[in-house]
Coordinates of C-alpha atoms in Angstrom, one line a residue:
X1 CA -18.8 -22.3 78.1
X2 CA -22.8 -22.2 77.4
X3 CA -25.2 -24.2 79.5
X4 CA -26.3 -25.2 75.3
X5 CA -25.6 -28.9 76.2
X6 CA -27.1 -29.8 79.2
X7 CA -29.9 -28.0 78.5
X8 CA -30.1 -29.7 75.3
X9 CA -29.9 -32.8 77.6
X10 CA -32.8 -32.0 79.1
X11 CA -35.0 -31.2 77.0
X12 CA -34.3 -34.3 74.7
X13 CA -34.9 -36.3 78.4
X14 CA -38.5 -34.5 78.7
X15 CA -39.2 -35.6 74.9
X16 CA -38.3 -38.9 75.2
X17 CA -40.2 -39.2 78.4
X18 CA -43.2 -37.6 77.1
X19 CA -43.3 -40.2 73.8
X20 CA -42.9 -42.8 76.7
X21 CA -45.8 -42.1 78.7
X22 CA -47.8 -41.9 75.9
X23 CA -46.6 -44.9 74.1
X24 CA -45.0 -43.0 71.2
X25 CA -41.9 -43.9 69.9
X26 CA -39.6 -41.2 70.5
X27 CA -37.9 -41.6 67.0
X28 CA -41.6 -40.2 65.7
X29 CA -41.0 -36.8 67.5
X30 CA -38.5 -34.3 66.0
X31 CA -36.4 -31.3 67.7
X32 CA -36.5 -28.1 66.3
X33 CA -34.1 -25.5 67.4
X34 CA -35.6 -22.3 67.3
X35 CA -32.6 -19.9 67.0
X36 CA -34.2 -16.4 66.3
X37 CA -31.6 -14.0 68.2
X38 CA -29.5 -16.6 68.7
X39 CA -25.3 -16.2 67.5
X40 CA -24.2 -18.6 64.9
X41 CA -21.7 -19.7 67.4
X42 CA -24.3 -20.9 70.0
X43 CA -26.4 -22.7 67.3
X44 CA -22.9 -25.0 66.5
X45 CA -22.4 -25.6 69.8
X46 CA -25.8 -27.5 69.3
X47 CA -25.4 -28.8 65.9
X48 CA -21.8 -30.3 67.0
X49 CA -23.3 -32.2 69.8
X50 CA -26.3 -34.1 67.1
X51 CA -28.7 -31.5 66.9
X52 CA -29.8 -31.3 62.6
X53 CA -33.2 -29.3 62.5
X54 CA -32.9 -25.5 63.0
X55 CA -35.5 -22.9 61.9
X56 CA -35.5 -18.9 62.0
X57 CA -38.7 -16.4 61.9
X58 CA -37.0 -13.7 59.6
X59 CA -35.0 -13.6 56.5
X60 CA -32.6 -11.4 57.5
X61 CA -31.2 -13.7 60.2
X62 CA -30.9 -16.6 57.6
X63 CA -28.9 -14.0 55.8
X64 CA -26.8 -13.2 58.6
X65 CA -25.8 -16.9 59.9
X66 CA -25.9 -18.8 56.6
X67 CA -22.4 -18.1 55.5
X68 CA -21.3 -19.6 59.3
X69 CA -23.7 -22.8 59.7
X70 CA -23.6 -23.9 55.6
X71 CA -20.4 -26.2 56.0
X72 CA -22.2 -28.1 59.3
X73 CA -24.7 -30.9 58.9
X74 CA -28.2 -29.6 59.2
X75 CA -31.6 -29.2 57.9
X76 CA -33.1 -25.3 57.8
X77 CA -36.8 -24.4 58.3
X78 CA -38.3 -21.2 57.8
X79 CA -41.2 -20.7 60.9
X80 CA -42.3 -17.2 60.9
X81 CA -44.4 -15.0 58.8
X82 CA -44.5 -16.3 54.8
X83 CA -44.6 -12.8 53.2
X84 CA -44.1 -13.1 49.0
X85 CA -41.7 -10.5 49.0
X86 CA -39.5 -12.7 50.7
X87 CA -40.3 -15.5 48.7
X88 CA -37.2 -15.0 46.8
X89 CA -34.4 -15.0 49.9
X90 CA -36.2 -18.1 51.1
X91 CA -35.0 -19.9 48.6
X92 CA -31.5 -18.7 48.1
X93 CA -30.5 -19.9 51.5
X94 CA -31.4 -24.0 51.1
X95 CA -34.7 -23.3 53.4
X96 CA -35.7 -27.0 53.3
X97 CA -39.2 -26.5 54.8
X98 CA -41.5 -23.0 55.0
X99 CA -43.1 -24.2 58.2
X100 CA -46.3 -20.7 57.8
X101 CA -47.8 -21.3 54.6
X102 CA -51.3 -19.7 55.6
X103 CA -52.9 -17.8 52.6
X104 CA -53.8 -19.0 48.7
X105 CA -52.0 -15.5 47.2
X106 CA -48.8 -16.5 48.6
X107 CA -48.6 -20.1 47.6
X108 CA -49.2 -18.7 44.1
X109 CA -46.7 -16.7 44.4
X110 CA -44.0 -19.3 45.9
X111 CA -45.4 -21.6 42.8
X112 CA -44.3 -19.4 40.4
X113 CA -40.6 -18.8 42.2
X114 CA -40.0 -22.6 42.2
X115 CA -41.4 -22.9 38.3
X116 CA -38.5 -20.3 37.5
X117 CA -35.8 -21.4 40.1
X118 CA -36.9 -25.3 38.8
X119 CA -37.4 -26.1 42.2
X120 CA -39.3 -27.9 45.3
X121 CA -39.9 -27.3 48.3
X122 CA -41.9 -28.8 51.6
X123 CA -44.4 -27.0 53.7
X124 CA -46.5 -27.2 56.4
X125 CA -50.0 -25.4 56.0
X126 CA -50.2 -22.8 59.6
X127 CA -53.5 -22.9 61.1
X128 CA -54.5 -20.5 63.6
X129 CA -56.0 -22.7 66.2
X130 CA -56.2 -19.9 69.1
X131 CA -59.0 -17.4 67.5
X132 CA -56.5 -14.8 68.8
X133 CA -56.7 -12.2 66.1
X134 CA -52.4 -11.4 66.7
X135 CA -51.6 -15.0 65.3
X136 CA -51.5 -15.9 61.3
X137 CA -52.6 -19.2 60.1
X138 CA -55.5 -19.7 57.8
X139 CA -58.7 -20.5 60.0
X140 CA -59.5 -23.7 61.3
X141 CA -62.9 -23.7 59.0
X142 CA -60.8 -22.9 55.8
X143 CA -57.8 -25.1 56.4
X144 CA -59.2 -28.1 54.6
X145 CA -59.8 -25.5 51.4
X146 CA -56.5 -24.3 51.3
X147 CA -54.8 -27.8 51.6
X148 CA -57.0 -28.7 48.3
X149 CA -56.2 -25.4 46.3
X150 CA -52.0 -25.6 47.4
X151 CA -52.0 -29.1 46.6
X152 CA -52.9 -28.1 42.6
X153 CA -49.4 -26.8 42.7
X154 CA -46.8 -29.2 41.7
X155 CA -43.7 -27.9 43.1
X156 CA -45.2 -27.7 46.7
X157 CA -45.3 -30.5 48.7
X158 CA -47.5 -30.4 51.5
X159 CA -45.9 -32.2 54.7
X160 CA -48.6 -31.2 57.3
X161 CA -49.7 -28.5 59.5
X162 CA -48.6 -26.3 62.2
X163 CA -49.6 -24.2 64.8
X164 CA -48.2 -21.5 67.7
X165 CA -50.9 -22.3 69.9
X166 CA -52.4 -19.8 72.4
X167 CA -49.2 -17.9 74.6
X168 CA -49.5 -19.3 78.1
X169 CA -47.7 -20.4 81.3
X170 CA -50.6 -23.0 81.7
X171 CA -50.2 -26.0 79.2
X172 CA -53.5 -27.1 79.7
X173 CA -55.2 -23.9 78.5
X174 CA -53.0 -24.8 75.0
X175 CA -54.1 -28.2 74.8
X176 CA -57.5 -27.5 72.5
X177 CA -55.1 -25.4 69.8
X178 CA -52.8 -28.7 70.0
X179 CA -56.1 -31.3 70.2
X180 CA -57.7 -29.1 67.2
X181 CA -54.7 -29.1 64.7
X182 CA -54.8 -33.1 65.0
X183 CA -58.2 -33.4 64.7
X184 CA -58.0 -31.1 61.2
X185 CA -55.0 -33.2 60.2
X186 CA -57.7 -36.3 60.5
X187 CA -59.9 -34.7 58.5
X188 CA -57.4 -33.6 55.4
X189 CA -56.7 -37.4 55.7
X190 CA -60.2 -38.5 55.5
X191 CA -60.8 -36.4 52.5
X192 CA -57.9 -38.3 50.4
X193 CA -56.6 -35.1 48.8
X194 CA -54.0 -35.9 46.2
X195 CA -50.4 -34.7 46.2
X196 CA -50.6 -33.5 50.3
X197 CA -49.2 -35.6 52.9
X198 CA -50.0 -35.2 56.6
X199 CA -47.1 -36.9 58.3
X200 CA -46.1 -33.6 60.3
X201 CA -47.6 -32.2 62.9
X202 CA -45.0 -28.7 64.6
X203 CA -46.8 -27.2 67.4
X204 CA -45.1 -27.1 71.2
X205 CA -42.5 -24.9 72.6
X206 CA -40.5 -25.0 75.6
X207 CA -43.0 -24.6 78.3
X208 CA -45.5 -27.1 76.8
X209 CA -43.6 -29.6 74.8
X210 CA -45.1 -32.7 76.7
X211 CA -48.8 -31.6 76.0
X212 CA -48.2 -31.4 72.7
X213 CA -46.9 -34.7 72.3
X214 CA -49.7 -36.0 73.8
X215 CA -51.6 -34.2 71.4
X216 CA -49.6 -36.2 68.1
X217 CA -47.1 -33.4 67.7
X218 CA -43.8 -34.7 65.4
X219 CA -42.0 -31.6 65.8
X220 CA -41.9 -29.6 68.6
X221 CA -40.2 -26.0 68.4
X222 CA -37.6 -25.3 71.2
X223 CA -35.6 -22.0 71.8
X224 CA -35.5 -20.3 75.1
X225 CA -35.1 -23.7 77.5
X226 CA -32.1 -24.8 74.9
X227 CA -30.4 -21.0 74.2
X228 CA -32.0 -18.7 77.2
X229 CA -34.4 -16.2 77.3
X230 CA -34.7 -13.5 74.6
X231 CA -34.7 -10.1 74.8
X232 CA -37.9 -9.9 73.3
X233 CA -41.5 -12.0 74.1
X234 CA -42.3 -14.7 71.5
X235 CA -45.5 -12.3 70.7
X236 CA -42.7 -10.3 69.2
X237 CA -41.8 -12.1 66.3
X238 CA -45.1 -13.3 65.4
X239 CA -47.0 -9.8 65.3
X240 CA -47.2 -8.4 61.6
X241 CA -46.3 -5.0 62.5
X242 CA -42.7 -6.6 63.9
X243 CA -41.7 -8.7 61.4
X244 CA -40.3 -7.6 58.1

């Protein structure tokens, strides 16, 4: 038997204690499983025990698992790199949300997919809040431009943004890519843009889950504290040269 539960357990106990300390309601923040390299058989263990909201980085691992997780209860979001010749897998495989929208070409393209599949679909707009020149995400100065063109497209429905943050041990040294995505949320809702909503804010992983809570996260992105460490760093599957 896998430690899946307990650890499950725990981090559910840091969440909850996080939203308490800062006087959020812990029914505001969401659980994603991140379940890149995980087995089909681990994620159930989780989805049989009340877990709902999984997410993978790469198509091909959607492919691999669907067929195994499509008769449980659960919602699917896609959280790695948005290329448009993937476009098309993403949305056989009930993707409810494409977490990494990041670039004007590619929501075109996604536009058009939806028009011909007569479809919808949520998304979160990915900023890169960490200047680090290894992380997508549209940039922090043109996030606000992008929101406005994306939300011209009527079968996208902007939910709100997300970020990966800088890669650190130290949660404090993460807490201006979490303070800054809130702060360009505030200003997408100053600006009244039509057709976008901001009600999501996905940033926080296993090591800094709390700080980003205390930031205004409403979905925080857990993988390695719930299934274990991977074989591969998280740089891994969010350099372009690895993912395909």
């Amino acid at each position: 038997m896998s430690n899946i539960v307990s650890n499950l357990s725990i981090i559910l106990q840091r969440i909850e204690k996080a939203c308490i300390d800062n006087k959020r309601d812990p029914a505001e923040v969401k659980l994603l499983l991140a379940t890149k390299t995980v087995s089909a058989e681990y994620i159930k263990e989780a989805l049989q025990v009340g877990q709902t909201l999984i997410a993978e980085n790469k198509v091909q691992e959607i492919k691999e698992k669907y067929e195994s997780l499509r008769d449980i209860r659960h919602t699917s979001h896609f959280i790695g790199h948005l290329q448009s010749n993937k476009i098309k897998d993403i949305l056989k495989y009930d993707i409810s949300c494409i977490q990494s929208l990041d670039r004007l070409d590619v929501a075109k393209k996604l536009q058009q997919r939806l028009e011909y599949e007569k479809k919808k679909i949520d998304v979160l707009i990915q900023i890169n809040t960490s200047g680090e020149q290894s992380k997508f995400g549209v940039h922090p100065d043109k996030a606000i431009e992008l929101v406005r063109s994306v939300s011209e497209f009527s079968n996208i429905q902007i939910q709100g943004l997300m970020t990966i943050g800088l890669f650190s041990a130290e949660a404090e040294k993460v807490r201006p890519c979490f303070r800054l995505l809130k702060q360009i949320q505030q200003e997408i809702i100053a600006e009244g843009i039509p057709n976008v909503n901001m009600h999501e804010l996905s940033m926080g992983m296993s090591g800094d889950l709390e700080t980003a809570i205390e930031e205004g996260a409403t979905i925080v992105r857990v993988g390695t504290a719930i299934f274990g460490q991977r074989i591969y760093a998280d740089s891994y599957y969010w350099n372009e040269s690895q993912i395909g």
